[in-house]
C-alpha positions as a printed NumPy array, in Angstrom:
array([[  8.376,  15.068,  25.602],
       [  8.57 ,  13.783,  22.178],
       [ 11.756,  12.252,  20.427],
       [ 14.767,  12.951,  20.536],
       [ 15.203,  13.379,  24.512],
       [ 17.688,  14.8  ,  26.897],
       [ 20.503,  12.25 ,  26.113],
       [ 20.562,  13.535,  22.413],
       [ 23.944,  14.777,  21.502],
       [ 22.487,  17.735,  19.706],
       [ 20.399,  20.523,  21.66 ],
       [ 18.497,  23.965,  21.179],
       [ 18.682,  26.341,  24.297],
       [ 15.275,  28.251,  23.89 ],
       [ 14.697,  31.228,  26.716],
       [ 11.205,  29.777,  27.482],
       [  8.302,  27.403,  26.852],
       [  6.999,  29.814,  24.142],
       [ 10.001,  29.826,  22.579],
       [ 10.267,  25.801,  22.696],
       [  7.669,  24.731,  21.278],
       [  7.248,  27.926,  18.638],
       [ 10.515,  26.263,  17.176],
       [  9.261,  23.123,  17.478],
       [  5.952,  23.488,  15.702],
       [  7.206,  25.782,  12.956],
       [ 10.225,  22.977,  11.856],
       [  7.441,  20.763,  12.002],
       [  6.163,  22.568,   8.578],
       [  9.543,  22.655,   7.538],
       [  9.594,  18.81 ,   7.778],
       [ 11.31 ,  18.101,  10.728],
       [  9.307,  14.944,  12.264],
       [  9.918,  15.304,  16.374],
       [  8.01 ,  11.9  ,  17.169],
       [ 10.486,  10.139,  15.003],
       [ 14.011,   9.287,  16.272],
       [ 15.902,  11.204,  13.52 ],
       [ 19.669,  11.139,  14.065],
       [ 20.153,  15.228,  14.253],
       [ 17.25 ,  16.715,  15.39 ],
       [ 18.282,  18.154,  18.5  ],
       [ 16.118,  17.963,  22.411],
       [ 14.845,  21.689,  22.651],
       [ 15.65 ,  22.477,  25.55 ],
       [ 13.583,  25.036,  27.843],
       [ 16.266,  26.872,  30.074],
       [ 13.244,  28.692,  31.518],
       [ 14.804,  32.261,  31.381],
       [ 17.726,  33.996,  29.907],
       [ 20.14 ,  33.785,  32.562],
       [ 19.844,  30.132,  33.117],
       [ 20.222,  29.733,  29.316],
       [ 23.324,  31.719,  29.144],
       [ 24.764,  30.279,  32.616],
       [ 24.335,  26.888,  30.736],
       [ 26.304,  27.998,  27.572],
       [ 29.696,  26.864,  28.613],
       [ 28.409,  23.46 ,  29.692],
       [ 26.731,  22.718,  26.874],
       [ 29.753,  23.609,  24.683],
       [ 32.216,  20.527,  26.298],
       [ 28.634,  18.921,  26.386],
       [ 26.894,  18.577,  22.903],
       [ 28.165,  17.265,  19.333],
       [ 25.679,  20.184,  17.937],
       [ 24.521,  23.404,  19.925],
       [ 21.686,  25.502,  18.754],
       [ 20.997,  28.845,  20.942],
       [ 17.849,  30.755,  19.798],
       [ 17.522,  33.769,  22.208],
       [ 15.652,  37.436,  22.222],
       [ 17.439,  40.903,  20.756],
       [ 15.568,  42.984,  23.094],
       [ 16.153,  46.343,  23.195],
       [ 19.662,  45.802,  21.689],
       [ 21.039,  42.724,  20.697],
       [ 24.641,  44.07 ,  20.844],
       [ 24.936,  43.665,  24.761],
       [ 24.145,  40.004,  24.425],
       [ 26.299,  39.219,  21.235],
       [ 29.05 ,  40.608,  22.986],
       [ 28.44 ,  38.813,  25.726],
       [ 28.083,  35.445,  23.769],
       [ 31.166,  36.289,  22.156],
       [ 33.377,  36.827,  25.044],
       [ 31.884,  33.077,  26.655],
       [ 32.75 ,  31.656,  23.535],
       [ 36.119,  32.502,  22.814],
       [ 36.978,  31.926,  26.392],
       [ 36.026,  28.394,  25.029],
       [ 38.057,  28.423,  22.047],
       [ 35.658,  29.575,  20.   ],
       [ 35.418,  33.06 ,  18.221],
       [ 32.5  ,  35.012,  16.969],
       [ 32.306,  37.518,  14.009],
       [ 32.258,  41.367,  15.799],
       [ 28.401,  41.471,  15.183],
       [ 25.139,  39.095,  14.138],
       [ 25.047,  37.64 ,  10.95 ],
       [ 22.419,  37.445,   8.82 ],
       [ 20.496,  34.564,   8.24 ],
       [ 21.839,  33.265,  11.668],
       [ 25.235,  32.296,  12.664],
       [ 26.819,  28.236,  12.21 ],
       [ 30.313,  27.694,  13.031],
       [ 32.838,  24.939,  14.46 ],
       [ 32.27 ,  23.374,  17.806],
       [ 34.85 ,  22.92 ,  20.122],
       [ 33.723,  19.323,  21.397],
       [ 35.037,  17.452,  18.49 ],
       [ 36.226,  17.544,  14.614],
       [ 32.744,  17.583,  13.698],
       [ 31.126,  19.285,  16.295],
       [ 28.941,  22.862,  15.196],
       [ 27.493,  25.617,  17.318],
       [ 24.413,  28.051,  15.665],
       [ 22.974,  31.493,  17.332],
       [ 19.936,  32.915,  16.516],
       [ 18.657,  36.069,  17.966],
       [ 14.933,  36.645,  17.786],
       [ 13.748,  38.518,  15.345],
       [ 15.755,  38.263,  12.458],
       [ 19.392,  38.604,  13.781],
       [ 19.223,  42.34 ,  13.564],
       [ 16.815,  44.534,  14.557],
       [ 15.553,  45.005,  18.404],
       [ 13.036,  42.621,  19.618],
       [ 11.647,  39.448,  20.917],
       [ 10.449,  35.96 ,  20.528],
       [  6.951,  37.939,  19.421],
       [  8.218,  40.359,  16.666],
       [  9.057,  36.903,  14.907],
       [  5.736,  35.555,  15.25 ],
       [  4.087,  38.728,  14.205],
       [  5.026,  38.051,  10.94 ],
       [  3.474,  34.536,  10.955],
       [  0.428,  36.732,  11.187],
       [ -1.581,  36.392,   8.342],
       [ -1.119,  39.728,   5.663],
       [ -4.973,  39.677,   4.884],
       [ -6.59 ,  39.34 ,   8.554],
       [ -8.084,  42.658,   9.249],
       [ -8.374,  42.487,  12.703],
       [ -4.744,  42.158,  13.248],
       [ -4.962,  45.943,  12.675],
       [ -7.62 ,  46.427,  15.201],
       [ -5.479,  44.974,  17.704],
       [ -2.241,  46.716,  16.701],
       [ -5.212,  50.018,  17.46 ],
       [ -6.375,  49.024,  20.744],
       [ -3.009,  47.849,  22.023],
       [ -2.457,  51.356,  21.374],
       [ -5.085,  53.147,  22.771],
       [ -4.641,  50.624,  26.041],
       [ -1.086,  52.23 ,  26.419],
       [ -2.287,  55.415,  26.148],
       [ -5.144,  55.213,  28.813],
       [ -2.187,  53.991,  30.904],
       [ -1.829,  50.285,  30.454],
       [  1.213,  49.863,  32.238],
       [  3.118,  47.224,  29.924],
       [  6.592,  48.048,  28.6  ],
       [  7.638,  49.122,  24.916],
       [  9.823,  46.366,  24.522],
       [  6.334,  43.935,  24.89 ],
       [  4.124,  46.34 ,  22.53 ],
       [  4.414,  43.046,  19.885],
       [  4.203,  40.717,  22.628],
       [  0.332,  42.643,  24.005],
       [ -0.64 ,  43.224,  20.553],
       [ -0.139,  39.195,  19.289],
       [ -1.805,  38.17 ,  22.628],
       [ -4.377,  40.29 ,  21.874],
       [ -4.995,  39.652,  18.418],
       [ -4.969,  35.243,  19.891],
       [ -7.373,  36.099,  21.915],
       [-10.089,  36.657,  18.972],
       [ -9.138,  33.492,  17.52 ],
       [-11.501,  30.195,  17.034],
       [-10.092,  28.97 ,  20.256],
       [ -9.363,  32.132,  22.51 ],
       [ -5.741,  32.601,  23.824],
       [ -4.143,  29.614,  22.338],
       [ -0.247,  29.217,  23.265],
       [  2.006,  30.401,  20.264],
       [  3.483,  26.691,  19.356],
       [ -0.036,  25.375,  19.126],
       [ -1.183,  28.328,  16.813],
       [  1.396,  27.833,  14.871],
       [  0.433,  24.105,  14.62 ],
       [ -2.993,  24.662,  13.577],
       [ -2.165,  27.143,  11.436],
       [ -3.721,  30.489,  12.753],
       [ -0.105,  31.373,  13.014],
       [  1.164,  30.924,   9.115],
       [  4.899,  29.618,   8.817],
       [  5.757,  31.275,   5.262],
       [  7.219,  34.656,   5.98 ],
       [ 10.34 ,  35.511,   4.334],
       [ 12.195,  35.454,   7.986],
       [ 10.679,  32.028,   9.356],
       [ 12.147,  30.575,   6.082],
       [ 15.517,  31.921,   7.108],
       [ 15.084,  30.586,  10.223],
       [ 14.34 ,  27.185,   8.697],
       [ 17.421,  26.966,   6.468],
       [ 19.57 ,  28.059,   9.777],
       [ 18.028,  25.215,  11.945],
       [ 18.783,  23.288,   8.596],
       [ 22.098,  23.882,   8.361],
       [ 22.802,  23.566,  11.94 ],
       [ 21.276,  20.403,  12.462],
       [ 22.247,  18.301,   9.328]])
């Protein structure tokens, strides 16, 4: 794994792989340089599901001088912001009643300086995933996009048995899949720019991680 490692004071809980090195790649065109040993960039940190990310919360507060925590809405994000919010002021820490937009930075409890950021996948409002993000990485123009939205469609309706929370998730796969290199993993589409990094909520993301980690 590139620079910074595990010992860095700073870290980014991210759900999965996917989401790892999706974050990784698109602060890369944001100008974040993860071979270099930059004082705040934080280790991103692949807690390789959602309950070992949020069973490592706690930890990680007493643990880090910065916490990131990038995790998926899902259905409802309200479940797991409540959640998060009950952990955290059981740490000292309170949360607003709801998401904020643009992402949420406040004081650490580990020290003077210390900061803790959440970011829920899409956009820190609406239901969804890791994928609903990265959909809109897809670029406006490519006409086949809409062909896959069409036969992710017609796949569900000749009984494709995926759930419609993962419609965006079967529809970006699908639309990967037709790409120069077939099926390429999100962070390196991203990185070779199939995957654009200049919609209007990537560039929030960007000035959260910013914020966070400066």
């Amino acid at each position: 794994m590139s620079r910074p490692g595990e010992s860095s004071p700073h870290r980014l809980l991210a759900e999965g792989t996917d989401d790892q090195f999706s974050v990784i790649h698109l602060m890369e065109k944001y100008g974040m340089n993860w071979n270099q040993a930059t004082a705040r960039l934080p280790f991103v940190h692949d807690c390789k599901g959602i309950d070992n990310l949020l069973e490592q919360v706690p930890v990680a507060l007493k643990s880090f001088e910065t916490l990131g925590i990038v995790l998926d809405a899902n259905a409802s994000l309200t479940p797991r912001w409540n959640r998060l919010k009950k952990m955290l002021a059981t740490a000292g820490m309170p949360l607003p009643n709801a998401p904020v937009t643009g992402g949420f930075v406040g004081a650490g409890t580990k020290s003077p300086t210390a900061k803790v950021g959440i970011w829920f996948m899409p956009d820190n409002a609406a239901a969804g995933t890791l994928e609903d993000f990265l959909l809109t990485l897809v670029p406006a123009d490519d006409v086949c996009f809409a062909l896959a939205q069409n036969v992710t469609g017609e796949a569900q309706k000749l009984g494709a048995p995926f759930k419609a929370i993962h419609r965006s998730k079967a529809e970006l796969h699908t639309w990967l899949s037709w790409q120069d290199s077939p099926g390429s993993t999100f962070g390196l589409s991203i990185k070779t720019g199939v995957l654009k990094s200049n919609s209007a909520v990537a560039e929030q993301f960007a000035v959260w991680f910013k914020k966070l980690f400066s």
